[in-house]
Tab-separated table of C-alpha atoms in Angstrom:
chain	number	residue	atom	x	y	z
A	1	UNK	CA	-5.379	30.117	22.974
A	2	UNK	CA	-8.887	29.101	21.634
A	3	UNK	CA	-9.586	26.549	19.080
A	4	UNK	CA	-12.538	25.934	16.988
A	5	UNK	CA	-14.403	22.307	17.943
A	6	UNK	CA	-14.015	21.315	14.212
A	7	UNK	CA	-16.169	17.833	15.572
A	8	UNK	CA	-19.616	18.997	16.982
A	9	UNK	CA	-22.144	17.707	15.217
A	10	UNK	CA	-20.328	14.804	13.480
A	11	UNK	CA	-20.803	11.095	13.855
A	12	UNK	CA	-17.955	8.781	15.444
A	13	UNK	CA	-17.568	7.269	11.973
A	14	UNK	CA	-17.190	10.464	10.527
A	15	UNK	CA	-14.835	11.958	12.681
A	16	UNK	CA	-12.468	8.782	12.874
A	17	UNK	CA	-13.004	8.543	8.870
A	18	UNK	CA	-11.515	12.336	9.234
A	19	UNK	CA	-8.666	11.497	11.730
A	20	UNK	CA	-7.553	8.221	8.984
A	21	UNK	CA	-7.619	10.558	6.315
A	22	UNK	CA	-5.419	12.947	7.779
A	23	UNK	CA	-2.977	10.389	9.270
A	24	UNK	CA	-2.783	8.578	5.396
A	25	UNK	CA	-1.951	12.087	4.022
A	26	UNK	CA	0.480	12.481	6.097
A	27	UNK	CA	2.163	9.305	5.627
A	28	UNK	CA	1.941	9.796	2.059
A	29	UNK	CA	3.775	12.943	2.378
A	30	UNK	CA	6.283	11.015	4.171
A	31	UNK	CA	6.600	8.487	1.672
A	32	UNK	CA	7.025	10.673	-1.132
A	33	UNK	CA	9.801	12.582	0.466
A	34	UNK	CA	11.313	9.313	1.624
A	35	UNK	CA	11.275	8.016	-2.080
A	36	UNK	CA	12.116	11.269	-3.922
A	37	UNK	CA	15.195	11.549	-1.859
A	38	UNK	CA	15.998	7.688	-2.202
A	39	UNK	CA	15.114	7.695	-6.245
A	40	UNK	CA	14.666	10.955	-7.093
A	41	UNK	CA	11.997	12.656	-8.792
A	42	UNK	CA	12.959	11.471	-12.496
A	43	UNK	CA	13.251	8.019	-11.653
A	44	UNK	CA	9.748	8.169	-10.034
A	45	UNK	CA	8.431	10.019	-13.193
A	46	UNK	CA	9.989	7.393	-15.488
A	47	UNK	CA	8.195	4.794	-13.432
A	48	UNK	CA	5.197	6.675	-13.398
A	49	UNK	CA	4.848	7.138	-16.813
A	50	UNK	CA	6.385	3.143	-17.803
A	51	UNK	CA	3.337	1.668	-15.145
A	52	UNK	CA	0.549	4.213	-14.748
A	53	UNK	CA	-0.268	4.295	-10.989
A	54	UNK	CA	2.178	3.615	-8.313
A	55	UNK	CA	1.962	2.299	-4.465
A	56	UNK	CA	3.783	2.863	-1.863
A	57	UNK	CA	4.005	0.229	0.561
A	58	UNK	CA	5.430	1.326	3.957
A	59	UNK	CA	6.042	-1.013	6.856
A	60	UNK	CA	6.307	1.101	10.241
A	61	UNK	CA	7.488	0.519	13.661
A	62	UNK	CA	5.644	-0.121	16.132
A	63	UNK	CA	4.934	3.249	17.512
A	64	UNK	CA	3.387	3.510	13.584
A	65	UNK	CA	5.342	6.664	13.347
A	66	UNK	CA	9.079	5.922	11.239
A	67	UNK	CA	8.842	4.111	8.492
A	68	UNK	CA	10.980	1.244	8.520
A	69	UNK	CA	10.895	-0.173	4.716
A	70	UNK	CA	9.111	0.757	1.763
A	71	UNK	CA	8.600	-1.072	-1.555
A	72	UNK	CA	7.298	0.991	-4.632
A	73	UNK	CA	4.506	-0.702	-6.551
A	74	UNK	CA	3.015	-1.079	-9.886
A	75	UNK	CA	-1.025	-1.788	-10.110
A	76	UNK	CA	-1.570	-5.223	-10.396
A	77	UNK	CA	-3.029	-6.644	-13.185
A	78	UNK	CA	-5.231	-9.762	-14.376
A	79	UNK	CA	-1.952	-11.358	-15.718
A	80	UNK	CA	-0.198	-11.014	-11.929
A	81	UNK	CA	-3.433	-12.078	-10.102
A	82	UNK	CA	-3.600	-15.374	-12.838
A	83	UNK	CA	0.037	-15.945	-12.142
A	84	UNK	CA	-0.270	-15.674	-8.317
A	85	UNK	CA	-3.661	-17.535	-8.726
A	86	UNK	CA	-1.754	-20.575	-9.605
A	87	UNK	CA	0.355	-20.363	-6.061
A	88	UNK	CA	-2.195	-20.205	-4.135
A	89	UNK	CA	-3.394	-23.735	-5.097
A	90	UNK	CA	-0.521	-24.838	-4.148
A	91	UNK	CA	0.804	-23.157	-1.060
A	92	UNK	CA	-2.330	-20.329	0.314
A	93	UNK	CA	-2.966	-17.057	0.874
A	94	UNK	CA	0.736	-16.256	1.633
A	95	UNK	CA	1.953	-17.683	-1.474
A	96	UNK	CA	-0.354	-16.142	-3.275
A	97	UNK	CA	0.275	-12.379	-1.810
A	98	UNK	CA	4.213	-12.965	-1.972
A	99	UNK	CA	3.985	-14.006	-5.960
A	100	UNK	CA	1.368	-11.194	-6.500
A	101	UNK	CA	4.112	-8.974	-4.276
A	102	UNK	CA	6.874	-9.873	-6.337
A	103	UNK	CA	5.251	-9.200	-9.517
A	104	UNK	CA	4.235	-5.804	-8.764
A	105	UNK	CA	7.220	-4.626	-6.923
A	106	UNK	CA	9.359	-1.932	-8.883
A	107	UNK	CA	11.676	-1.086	-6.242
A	108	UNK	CA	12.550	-0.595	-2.718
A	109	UNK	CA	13.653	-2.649	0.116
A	110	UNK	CA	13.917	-6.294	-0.760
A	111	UNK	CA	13.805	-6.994	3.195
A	112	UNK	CA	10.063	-6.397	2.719
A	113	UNK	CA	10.107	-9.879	0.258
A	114	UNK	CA	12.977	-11.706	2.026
A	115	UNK	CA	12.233	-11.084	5.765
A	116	UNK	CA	9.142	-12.354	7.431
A	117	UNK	CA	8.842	-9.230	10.060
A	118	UNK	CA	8.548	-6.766	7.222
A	119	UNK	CA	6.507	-9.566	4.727
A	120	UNK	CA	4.094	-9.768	6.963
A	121	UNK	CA	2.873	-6.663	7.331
A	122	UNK	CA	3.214	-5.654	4.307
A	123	UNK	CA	0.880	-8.674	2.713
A	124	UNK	CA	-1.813	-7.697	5.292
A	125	UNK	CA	-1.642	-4.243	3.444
A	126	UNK	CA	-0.924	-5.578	0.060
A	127	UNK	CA	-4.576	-6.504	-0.244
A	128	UNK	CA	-5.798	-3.086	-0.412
A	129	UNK	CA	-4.017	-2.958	-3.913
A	130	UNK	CA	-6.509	-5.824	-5.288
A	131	UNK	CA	-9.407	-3.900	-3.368
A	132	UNK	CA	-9.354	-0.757	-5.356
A	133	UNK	CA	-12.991	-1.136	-7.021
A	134	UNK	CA	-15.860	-3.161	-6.303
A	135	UNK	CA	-18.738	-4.810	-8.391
A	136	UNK	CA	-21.715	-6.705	-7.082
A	137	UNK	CA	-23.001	-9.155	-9.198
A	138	UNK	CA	-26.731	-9.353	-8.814
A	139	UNK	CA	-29.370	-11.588	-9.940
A	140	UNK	CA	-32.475	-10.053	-11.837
């Protein structure tokens, strides 16, 4: 059988930017069915409409290819990032990412708050929630 070289005459970047894409739609995909079957689809609706956007948070194995816990999200907002502002003072970054954690989590598997092999590496990816715009501030 022949295939078409989709590739030629694209970057590296752009072909690995291709290759993440696909692999994140396809984890969503997973997560969706994984949720919908846990929650159901009304539930996620409900929680949908109640908080706007929602995250899913997977933590997966370390072949990357079950998912091992999930936590469903709400968008965090300036009153969760002032709360978990105030933790960080006092204990760091991981303080701060488990307050801001537990603020936005809805539901799911509490292992991924109580257990440090699922916290873990779910706070690494927890950040992308604060990342989802940028500004530059820029002197005249």
């Amino acid at each position: 059988m022949f295939t078409t070289d989709t590739t030629h005459g694209k970057t590296v970047k752009e072909i690995r930017a291709a290759e993440k894409a696909k692999k994140e739609a396809v984890l969503l995909q997973e997560c969706e069915q994984l949720v919908t079957d846990k929650f159901g689809a009304d539930k996620l609706a409900q929680w949908q409409k109640e908080y706007g956007d929602l995250f899913y948070l997977p933590v997966l194995d370390e072949t990357e290819t079950n998912i091992e816990a999930i936590a469903i999200m709400k968008p965090i907002t300036r009153h969760i990032l002032s709360y978990a502002s105030t933790k960080m003072a006092d204990g760091g970054l991981y303080d701060f990412l488990e307050a801001a954690m537990r603020e936005c989590f809805i539901d799911g598997d509490n292992k991924i708050l109580e257990d440090d092999e699922y916290f873990i590496p779910a706070a690494n990816s927890f950040n992308k929630i604060i990342d989802q715009k940028k500004s530059n501030f820029l002197k005249r």
